[in-house]
mmCIF file of C-alpha atoms in Angstrom:
data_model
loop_
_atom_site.group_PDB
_atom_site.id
_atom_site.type_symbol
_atom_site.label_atom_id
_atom_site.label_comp_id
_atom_site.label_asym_id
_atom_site.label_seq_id
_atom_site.Cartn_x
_atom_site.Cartn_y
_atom_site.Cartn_z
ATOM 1 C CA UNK A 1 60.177 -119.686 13.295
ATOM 2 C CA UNK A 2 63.171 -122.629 12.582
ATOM 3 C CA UNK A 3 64.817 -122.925 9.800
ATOM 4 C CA UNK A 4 66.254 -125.624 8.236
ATOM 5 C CA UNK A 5 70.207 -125.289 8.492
ATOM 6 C CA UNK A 6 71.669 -126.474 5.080
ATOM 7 C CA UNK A 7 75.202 -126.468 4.368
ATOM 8 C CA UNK A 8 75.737 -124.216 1.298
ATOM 9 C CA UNK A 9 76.717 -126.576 -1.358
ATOM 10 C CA UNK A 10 79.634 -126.654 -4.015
ATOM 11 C CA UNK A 11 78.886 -127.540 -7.743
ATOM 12 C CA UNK A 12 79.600 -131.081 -7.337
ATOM 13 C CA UNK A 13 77.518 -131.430 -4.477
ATOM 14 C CA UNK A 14 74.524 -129.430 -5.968
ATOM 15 C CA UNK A 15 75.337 -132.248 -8.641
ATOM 16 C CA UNK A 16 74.941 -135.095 -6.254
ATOM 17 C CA UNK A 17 71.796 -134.017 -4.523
ATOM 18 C CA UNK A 18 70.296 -133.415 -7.793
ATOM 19 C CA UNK A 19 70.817 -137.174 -8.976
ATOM 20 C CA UNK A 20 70.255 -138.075 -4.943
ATOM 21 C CA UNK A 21 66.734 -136.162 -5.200
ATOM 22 C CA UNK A 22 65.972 -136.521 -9.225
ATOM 23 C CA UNK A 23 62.381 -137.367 -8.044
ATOM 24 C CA UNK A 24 61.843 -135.199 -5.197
ATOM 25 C CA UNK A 25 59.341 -132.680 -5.965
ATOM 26 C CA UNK A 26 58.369 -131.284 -2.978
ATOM 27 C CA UNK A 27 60.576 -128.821 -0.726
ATOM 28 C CA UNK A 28 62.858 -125.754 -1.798
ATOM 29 C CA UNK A 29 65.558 -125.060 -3.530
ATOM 30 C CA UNK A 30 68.395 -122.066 -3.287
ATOM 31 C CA UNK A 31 68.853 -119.758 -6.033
ATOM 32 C CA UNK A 32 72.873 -120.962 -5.379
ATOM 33 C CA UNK A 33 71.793 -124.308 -5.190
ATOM 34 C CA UNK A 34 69.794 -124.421 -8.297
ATOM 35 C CA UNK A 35 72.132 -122.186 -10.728
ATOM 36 C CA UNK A 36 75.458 -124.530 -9.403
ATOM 37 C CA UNK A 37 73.541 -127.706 -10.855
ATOM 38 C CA UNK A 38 71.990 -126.182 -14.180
ATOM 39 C CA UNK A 39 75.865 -124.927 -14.858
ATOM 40 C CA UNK A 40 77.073 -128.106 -14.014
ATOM 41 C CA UNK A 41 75.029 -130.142 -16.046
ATOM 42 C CA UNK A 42 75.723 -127.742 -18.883
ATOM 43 C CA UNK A 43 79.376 -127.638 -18.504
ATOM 44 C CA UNK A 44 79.261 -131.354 -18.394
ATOM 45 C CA UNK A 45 76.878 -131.844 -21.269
ATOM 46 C CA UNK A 46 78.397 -129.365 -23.453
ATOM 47 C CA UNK A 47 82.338 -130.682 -22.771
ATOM 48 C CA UNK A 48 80.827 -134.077 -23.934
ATOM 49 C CA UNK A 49 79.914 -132.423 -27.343
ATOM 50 C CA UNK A 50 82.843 -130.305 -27.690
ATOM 51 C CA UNK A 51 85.034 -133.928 -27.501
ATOM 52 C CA UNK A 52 82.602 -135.878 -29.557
ATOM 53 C CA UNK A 53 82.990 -132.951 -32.470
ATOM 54 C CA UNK A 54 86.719 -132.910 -31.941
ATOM 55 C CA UNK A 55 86.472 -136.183 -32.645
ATOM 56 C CA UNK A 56 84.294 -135.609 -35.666
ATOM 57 C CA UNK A 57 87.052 -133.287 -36.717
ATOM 58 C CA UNK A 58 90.172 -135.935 -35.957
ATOM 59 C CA UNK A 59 88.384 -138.570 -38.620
ATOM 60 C CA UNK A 60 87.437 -135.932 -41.399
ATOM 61 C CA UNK A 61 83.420 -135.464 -40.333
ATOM 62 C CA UNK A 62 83.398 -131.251 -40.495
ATOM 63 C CA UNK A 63 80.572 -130.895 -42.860
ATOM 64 C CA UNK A 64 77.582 -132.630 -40.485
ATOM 65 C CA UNK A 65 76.640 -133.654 -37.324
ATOM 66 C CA UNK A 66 77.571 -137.225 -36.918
ATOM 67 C CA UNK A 67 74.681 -139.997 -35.821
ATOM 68 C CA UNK A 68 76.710 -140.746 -32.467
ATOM 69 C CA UNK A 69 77.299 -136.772 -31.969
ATOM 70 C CA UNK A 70 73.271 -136.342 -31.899
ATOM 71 C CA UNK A 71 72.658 -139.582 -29.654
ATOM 72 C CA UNK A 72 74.837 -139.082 -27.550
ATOM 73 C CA UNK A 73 73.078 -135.329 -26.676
ATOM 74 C CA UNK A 74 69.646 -136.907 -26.841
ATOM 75 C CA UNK A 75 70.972 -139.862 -23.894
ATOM 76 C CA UNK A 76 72.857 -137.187 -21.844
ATOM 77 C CA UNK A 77 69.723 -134.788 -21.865
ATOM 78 C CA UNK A 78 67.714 -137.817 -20.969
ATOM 79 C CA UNK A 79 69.937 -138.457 -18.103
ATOM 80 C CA UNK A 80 69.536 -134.794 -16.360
ATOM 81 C CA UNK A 81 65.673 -134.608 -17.616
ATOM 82 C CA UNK A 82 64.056 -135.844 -14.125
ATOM 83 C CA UNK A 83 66.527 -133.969 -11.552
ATOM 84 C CA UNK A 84 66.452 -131.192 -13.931
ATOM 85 C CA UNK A 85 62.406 -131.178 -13.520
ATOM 86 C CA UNK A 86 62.480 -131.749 -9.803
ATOM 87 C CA UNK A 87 65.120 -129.011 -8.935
ATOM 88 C CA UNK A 88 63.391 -126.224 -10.911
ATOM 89 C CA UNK A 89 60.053 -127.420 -9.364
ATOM 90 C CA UNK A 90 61.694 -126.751 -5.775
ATOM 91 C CA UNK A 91 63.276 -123.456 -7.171
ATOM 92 C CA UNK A 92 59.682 -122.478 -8.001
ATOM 93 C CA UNK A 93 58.985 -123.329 -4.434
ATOM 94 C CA UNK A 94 61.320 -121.435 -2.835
ATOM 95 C CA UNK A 95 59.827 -118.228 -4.317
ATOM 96 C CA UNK A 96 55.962 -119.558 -3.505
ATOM 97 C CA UNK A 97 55.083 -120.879 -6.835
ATOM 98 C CA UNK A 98 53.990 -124.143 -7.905
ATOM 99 C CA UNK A 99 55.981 -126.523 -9.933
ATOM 100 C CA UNK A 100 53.082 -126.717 -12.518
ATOM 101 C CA UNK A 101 54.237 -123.519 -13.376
ATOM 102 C CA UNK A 102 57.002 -125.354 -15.572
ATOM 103 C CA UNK A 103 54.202 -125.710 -17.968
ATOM 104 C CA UNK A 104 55.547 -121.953 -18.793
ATOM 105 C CA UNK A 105 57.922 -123.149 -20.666
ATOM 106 C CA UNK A 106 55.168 -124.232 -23.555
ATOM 107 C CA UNK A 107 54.355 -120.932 -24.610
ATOM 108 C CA UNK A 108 56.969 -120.318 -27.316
ATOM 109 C CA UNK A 109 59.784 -117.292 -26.181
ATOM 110 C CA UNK A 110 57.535 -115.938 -23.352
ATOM 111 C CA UNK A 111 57.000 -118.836 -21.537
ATOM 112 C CA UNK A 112 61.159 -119.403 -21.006
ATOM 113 C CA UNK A 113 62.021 -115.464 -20.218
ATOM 114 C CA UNK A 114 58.823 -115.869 -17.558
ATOM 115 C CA UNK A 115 60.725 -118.858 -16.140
ATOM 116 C CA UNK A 116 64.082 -117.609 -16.317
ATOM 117 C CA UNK A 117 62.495 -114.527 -14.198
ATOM 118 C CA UNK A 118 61.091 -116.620 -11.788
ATOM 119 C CA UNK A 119 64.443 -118.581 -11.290
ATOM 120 C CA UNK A 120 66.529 -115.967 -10.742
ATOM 121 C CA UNK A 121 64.434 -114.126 -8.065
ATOM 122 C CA UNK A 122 65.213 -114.374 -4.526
ATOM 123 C CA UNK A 123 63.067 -116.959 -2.072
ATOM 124 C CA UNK A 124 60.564 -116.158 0.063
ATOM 125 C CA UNK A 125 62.559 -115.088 3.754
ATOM 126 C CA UNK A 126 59.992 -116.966 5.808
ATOM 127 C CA UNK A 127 58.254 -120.235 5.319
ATOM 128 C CA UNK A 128 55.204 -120.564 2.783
ATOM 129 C CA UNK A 129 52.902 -123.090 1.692
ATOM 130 C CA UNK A 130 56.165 -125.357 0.111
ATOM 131 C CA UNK A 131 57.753 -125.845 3.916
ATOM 132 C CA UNK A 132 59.804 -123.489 5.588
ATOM 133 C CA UNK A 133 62.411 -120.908 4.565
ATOM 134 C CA UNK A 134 65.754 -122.706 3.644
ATOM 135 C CA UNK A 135 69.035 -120.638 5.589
ATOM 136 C CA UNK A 136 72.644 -121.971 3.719
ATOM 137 C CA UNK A 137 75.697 -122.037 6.013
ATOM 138 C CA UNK A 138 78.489 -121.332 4.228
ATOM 139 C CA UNK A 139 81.685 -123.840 4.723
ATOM 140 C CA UNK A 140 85.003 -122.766 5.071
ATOM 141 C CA UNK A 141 88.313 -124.412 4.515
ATOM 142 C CA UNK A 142 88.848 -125.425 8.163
ATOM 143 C CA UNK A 143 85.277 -126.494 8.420
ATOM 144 C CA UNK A 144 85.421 -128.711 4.943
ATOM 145 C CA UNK A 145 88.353 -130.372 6.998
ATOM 146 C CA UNK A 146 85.897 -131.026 9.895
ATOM 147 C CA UNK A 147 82.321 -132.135 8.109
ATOM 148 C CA UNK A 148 84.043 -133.347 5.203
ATOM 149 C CA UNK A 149 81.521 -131.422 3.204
ATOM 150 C CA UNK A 150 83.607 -129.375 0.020
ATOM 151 C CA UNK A 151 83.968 -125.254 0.932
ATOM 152 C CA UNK A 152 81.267 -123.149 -0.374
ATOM 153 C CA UNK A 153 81.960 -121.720 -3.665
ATOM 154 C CA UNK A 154 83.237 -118.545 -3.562
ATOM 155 C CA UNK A 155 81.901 -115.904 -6.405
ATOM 156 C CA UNK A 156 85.132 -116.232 -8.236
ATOM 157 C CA UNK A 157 84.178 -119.846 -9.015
ATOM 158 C CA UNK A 158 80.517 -119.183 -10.119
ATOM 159 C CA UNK A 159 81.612 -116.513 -12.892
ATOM 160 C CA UNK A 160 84.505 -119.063 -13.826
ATOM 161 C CA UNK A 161 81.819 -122.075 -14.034
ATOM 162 C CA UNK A 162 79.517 -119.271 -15.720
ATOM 163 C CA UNK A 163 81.742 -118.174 -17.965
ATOM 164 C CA UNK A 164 83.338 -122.042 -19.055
ATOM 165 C CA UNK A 165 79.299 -122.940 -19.478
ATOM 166 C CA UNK A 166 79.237 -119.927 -21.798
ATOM 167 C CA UNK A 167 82.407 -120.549 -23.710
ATOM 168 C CA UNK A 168 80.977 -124.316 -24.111
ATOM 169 C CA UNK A 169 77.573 -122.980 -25.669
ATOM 170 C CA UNK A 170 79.212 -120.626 -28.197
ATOM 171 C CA UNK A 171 82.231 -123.323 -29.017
ATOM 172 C CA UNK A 172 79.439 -126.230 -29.852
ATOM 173 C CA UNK A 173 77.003 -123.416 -31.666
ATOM 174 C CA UNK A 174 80.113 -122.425 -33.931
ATOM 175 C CA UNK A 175 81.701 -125.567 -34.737
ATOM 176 C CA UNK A 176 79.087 -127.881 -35.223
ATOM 177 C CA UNK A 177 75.586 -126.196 -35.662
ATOM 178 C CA UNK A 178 76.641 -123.172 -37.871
ATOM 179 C CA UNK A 179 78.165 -125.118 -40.319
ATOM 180 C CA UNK A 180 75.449 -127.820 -40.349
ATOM 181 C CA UNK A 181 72.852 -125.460 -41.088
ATOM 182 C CA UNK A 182 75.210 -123.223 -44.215
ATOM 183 C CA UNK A 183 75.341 -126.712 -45.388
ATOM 184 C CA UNK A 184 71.613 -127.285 -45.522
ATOM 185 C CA UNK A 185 70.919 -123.689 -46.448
ATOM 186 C CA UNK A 186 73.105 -124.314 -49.529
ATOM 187 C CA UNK A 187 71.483 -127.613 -50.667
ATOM 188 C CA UNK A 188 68.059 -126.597 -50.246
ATOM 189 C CA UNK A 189 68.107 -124.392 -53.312
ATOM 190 C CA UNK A 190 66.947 -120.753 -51.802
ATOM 191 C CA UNK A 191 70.524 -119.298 -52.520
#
């Protein structure tokens, strides 16, 4: 059996290949490979909020999301929608699944914890009817200096880019949304 010998990619590279291959559907994905993009793209996205509320909050605007606040989430979701599709369709792949199954995601709470289930499982360890099994080779220092790929990201980065993802999520949901929806809460009358 061969195997395709991929070098096992840092978060900016997962980035790149996702915007390289936004309309590849066909192939596999990593677990690593698919998890370092979806945290990038959410530390990216949310950072982009946090500023554009800290802004808000340098010109007085506490009380409500501000027009440019909610565009400017709707153009950077927008921007990651098609390699966001693509790279959980080759995730699904990897574990022998089709990419329709992101249809999953329709049927309200179940559908997402099915999907998140499926992400998070580990490929399929030989070939299968997506191509053949995908084997990472992890890069070290001396060898960045040789391919001029970036080193492999060690498991001290991914809980530091899961936990700064994290901190983003909570940050945004407490400063902006939280306070949005006390505000509407109070005008609609149901106090």
């Amino acid at each position: 059996m061969e195997q395709n010998m991929i070098y096992d990619v840092s978060y900016m590279e997962s980035l790149k290949r996702g915007f390289k291959q936004y309309a590849t559907f066909s192939g596999r994905a990593s677990r690593s490979e698919f998890w370092r993009f979806m945290v990038s793209r959410e530390i990216i996205i949310n950072s982009i909020g946090v500023l554009s509320i800290i802004v808000d909050m340098m010109f007085g605007e506490t009380s409500d999301i501000s027009d440019y606040t909610i565009w400017l989430f709707i153009i950077m979701h927008l921007i990651y929608l098609m390699p966001t599709i693509a790279y959980s369709s080759r995730r699904l792949h990897d574990i022998g699944r089709s990419g329709m199954t992101l249809f999953m995601v329709l049927i309200p709470i179940v559908g997402f914890f099915v999907l998140l289930s499926d992400f998070v499982k580990q490929g399929d360890v030989s070939s299968n009817a997506y191509g053949e099994r995908i084997s990472y080779v992890v890069v070290t220092p001396i060898e960045e200096e040789q391919i001029g790929i970036e080193c492999t990201a060690s498991l001290r980065e991914d809980v530091t880019m899961g936990a700064l993802a994290i901190i983003l999520y909570i940050w945004v949901f407490v400063y902006d949304f939280i306070p949005a929806a006390w505000i509407a809460y109070n005008t609609s009358g149901l106090q």
